[in-house]
CSV table of C-alpha atoms and ligand atoms in Angstrom, one decimal:
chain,number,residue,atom,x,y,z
U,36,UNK,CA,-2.5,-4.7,9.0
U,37,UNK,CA,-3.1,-0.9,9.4
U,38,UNK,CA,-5.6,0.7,7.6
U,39,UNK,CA,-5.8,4.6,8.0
U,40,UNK,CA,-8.0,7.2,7.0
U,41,UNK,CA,-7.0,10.8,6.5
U,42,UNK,CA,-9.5,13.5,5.7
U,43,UNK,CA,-7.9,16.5,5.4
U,44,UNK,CA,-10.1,19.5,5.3
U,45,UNK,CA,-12.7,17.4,4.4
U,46,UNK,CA,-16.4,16.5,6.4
U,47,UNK,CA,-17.6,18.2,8.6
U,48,UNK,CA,-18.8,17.4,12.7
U,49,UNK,CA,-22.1,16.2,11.7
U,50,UNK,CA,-21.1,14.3,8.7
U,51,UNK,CA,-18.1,13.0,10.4
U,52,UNK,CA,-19.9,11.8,13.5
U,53,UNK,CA,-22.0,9.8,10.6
U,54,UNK,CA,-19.2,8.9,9.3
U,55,UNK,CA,-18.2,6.9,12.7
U,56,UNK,CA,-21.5,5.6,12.9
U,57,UNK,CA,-21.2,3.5,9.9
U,58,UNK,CA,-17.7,2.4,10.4
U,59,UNK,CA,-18.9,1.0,14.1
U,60,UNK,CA,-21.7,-0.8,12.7
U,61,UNK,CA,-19.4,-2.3,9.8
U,62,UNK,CA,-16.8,-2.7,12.6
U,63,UNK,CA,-19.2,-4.6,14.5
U,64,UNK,CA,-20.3,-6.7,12.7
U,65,UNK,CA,-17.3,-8.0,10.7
U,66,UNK,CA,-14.6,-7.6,13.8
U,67,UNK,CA,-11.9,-7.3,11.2
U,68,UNK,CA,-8.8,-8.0,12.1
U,69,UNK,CA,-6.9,-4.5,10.8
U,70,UNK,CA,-6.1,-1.9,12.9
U,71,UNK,CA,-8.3,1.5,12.1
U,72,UNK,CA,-7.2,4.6,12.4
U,73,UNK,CA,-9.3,7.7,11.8
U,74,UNK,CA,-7.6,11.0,11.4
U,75,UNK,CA,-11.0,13.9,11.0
U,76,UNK,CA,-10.6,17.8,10.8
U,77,UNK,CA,-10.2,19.3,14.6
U,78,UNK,CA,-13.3,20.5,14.5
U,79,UNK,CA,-15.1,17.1,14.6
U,80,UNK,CA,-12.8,16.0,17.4
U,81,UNK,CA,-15.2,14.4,20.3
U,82,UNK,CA,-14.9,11.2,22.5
U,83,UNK,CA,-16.2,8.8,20.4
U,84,UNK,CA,-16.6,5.5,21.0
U,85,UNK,CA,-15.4,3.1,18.6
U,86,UNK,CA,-13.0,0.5,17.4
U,87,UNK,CA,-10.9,2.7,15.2
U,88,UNK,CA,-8.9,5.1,17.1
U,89,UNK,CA,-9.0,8.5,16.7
U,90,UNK,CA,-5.9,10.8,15.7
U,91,UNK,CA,-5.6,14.5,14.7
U,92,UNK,CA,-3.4,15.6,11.3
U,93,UNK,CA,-1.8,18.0,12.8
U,94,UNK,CA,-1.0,19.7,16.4
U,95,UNK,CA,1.3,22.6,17.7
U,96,UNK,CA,4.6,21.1,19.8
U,97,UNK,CA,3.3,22.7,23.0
U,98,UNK,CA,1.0,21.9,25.8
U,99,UNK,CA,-0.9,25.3,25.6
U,100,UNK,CA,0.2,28.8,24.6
U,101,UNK,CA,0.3,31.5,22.0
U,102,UNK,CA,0.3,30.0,18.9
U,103,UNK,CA,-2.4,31.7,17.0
U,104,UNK,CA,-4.4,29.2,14.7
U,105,UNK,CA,-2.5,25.8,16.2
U,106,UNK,CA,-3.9,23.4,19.2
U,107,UNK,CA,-1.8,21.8,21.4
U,108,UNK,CA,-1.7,18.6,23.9
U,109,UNK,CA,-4.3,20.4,26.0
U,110,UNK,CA,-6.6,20.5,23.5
U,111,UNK,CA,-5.7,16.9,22.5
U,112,UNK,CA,-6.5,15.4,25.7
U,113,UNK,CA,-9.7,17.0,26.3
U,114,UNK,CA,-11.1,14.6,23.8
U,115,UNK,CA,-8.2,11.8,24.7
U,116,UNK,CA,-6.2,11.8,21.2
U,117,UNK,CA,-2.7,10.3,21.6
U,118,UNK,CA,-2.2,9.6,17.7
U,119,UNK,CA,-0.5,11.9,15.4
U,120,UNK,CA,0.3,12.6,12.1
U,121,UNK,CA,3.4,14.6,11.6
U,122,UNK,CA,5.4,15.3,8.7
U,123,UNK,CA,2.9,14.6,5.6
U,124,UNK,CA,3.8,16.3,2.4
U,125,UNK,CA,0.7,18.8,2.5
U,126,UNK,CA,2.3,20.1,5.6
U,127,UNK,CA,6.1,20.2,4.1
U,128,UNK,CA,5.1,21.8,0.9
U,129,UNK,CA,1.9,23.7,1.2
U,130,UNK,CA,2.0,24.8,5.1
U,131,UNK,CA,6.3,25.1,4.6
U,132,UNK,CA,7.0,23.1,7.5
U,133,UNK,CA,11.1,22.0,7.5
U,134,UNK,CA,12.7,19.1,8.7
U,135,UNK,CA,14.2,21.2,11.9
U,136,UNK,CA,10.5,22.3,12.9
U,137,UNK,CA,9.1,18.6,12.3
U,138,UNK,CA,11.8,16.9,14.0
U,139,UNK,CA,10.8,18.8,16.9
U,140,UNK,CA,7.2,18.1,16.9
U,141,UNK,CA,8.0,14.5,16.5
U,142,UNK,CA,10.0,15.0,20.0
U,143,UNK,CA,7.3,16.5,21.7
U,144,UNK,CA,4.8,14.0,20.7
U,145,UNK,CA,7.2,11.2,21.4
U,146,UNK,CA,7.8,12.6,24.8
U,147,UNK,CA,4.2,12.5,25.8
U,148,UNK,CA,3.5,8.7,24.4
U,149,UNK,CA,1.7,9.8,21.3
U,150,UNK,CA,1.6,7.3,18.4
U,151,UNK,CA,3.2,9.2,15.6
U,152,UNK,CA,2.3,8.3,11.6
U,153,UNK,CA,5.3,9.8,10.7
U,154,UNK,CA,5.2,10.9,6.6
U,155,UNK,CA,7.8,10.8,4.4
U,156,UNK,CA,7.9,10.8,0.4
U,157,UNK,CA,9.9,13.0,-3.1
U,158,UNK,CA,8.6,14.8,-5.1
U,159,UNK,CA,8.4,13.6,-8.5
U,160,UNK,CA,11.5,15.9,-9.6
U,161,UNK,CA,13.6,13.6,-7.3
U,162,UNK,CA,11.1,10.5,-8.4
U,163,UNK,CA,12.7,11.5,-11.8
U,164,UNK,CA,16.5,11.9,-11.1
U,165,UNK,CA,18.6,9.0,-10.0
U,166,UNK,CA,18.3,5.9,-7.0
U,167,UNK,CA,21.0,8.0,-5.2
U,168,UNK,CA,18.9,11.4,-4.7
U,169,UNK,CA,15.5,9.4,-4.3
U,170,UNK,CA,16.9,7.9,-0.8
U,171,UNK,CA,19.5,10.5,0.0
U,172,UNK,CA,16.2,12.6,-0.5
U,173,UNK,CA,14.3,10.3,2.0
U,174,UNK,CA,17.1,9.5,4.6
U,175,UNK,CA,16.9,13.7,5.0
U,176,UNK,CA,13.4,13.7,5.7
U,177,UNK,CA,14.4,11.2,8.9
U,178,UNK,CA,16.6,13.8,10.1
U,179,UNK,CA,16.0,13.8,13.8
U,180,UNK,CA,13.4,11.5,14.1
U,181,UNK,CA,14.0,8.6,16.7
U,182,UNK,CA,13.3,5.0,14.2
U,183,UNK,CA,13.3,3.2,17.2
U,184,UNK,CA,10.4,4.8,18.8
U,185,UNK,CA,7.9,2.2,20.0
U,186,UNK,CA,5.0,3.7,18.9
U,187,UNK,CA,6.4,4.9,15.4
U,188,UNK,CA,4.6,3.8,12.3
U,189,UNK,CA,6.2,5.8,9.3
U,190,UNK,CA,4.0,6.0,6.1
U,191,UNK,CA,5.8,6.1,2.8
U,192,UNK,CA,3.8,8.9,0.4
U,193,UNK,CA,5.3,9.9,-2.7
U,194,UNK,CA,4.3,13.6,-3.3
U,195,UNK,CA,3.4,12.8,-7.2
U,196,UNK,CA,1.2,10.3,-6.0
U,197,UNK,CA,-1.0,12.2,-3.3
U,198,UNK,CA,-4.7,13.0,-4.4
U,199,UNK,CA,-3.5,12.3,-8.2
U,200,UNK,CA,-5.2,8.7,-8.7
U,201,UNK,CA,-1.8,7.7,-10.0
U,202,UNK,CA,0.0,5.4,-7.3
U,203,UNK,CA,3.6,4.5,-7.1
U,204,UNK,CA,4.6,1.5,-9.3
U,205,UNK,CA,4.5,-1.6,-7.0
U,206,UNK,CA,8.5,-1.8,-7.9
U,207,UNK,CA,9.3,1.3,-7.3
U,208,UNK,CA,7.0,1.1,-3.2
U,209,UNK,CA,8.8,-2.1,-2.3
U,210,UNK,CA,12.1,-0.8,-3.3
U,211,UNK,CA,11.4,1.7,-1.2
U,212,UNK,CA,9.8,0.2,2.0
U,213,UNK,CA,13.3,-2.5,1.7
U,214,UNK,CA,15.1,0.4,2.6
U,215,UNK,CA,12.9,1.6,5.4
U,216,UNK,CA,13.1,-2.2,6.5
U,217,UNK,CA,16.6,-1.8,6.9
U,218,UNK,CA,16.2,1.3,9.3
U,219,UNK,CA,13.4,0.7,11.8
U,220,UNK,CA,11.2,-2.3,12.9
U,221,UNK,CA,8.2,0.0,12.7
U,222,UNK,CA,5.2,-0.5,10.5
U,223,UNK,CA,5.5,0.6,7.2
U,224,UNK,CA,2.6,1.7,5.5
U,225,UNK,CA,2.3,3.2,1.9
U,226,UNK,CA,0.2,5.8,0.8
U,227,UNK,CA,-0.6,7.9,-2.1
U,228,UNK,CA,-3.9,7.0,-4.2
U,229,UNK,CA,-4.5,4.1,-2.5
U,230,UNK,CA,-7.8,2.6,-3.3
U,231,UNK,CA,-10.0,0.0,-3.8
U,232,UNK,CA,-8.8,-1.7,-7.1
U,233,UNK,CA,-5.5,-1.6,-6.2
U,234,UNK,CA,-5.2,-1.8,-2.2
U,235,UNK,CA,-5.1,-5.5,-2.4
U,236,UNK,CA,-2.0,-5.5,-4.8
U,237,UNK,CA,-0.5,-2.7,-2.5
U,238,UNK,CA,-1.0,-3.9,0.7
U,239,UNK,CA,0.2,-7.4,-0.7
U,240,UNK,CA,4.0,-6.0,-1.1
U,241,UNK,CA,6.7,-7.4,0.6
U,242,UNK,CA,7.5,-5.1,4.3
U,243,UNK,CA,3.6,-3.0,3.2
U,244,UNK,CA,1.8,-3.2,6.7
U,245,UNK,CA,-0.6,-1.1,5.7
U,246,UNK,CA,-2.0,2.0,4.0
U,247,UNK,CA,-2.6,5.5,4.6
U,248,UNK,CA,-5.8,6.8,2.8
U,249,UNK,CA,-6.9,10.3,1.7
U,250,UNK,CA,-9.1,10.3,-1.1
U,251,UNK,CA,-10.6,7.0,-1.1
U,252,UNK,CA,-11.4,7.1,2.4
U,253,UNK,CA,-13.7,10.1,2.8
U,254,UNK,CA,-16.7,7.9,1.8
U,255,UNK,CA,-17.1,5.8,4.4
U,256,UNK,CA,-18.6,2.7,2.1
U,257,UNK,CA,-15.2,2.6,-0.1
U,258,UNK,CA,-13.3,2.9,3.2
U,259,UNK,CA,-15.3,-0.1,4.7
U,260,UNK,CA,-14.9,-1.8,1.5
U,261,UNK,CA,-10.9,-1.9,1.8
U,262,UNK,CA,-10.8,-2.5,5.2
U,263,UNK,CA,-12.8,-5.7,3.8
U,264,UNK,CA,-10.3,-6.4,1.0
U,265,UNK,CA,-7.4,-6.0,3.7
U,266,UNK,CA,-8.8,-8.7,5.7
U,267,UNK,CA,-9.6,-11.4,3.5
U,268,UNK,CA,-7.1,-13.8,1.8
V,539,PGA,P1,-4.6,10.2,-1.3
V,539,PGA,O1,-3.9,10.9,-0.1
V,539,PGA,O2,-5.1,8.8,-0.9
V,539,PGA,O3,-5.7,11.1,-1.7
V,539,PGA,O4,-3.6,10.1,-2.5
V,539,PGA,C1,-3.0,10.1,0.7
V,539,PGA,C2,-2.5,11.0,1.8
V,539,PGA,O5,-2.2,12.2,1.6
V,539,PGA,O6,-2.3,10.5,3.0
C-alpha cells in the first residue's frame, strides 16, 4: 500500500520540518507496513531523515539553466530527491502545462531514475459526457509517457474531485483503475478528497494500491490516522 501526501502551497519550513517530526515518531513506533511519501513546498526541501521519502511536486526538465522561477535536478540532488510528481491537474489547468511539455518532463525524470507519481484525471465536463470520451480523454493524457517504466506509479485524480470533499463514486474509480490495469503493471493509486471516513472503502477497491492525499493530509494527525486505517484489516 502507498499512502502519499501532497501539500501544495501549503506549510511552511518550520511547520513542515514539525510536520516530519511527528510522522517519524508515529512511524516509529507503529512500523506500518505502507509506503509514505511526502511531497512539501520547495522551500522546506532538506535532508531529512525519515521513513517516508521525500518528493518534490514539481521540477523544471533540466539539470540547471535559465528557467526563471523553476528548479532543476541540480537543485533536487542537493537535498537527494529522486521522486516526482508530474502531470497533476493543478499543473494542466491552472499552471497550463500540455501533454507535449509533460511528456517531456516525464522523459527527463525517467532518464535520471526518478520515481515518477504520474497524474492523470477529466474534468467533470467529460465526467458528464459518455464512457467513450471519459477514457479516450484519459488514454490522451498517457500520450508519451512510457507505462512500463519501473519506477512509475500513476495516480488517478478526477479534476471534480480535487480539494472539493466530493470523491469519485467507488463504481465509477474501479472502472477506471480496470482500465489502467489493462495498461501498466504500475501502482495505481486514486486520489481526489481522499480522507479519513472514506480511505478505507477507497483503498479497499479492486487494482487501488494506494492514495494520493491533498487536503486531508496537511494535518499531520489525520495523515497518521489513515496511514493507520491503511494498515489494519
Ligand atoms: P485533495 O487533493 O485530497 O485535496 O482532493 C488531492 C490531490 O490533488 O492530489
Amino acid at each position: 500500500m502507498i499512502l502519499a501526501a501532497n501539500f501544495k502551497t501549503n506549510h511552511t519550513r518550520k511547520s513542515t520540518k514539525e510536520y516530519i517530526e511527528r510522522l517519524n515518531n508515529f512511524l516509529n513506533s507503529k512500523n506500518p507496513d505502507t509506503d509514505i511519501f511526502i511531497f512539501p513546498p520547495f522551500t522546506a526541501l532538506d535532508n531529512y531523515k525519515s521513513k517516508a521519502t521525500i518528493g518534490v511536486q514539481n521540477a523544471y526538465p533540466a539539470e540547471k539553466g535559465s528557467f526563471t522561477g523553476e528548479i532543476g535536478l541540480e537543485q533536487l540532488n542537493e537535498f537527494n530527491i529522486k521522486t516526482i510528481i508530474i502531470g497533476h491537474s493543478e499543473r494542466r489547468h491552472i499552471l497550463g502545462e500540455n501533454q507535449e511539455f509533460i511528456a517531456k518532463k516525464f522523459q527527463f525524470f525517467k532518464e535520471n531514475n526518478f520515481t515518477i507519481f504520474y497524474c492523470i484525471g477529466e474534468t467533470i465536463e467529460v465526467r458528464e459526457s459518455s464512457k467513450e470520451l471519459i477514457f479516450s480523454y484519459l488514454d490522451m493524457q498517457l500520450e508519451g509517457i512510457d507505462l512500463d517504466y519501473e519506477n512509475l506509479i500513476i495516480a488517478y485524480e478526477p479534476v471534480w474531485a480535487i480539494g472539493t470533499g466530493k470523491s469519485a463514486k467507488y463504481e465509477d474509480i474501479k472502472e477506471v483503475l480496470e482500465f489502467l490495469r489493462s495498461k501498466t503493471k504500475a501502482p495505481l493509486l486514486y486520489g481526489g478528497s481522499v480522507k479519513p471516513s472514506n480511505i478505507k472503502e477507497i483503498i479497499s477497491i479492486s487494482n487501488c494500491d494506494g492514495a494520493l492525499i491533498g487536503t486531508a493530509s496537511w494535518n499531520v494527525d489525520s495523515f497518521c490516522e489513515m496511514v493507520d486505517l491503511s494498515t489494519k484489516n
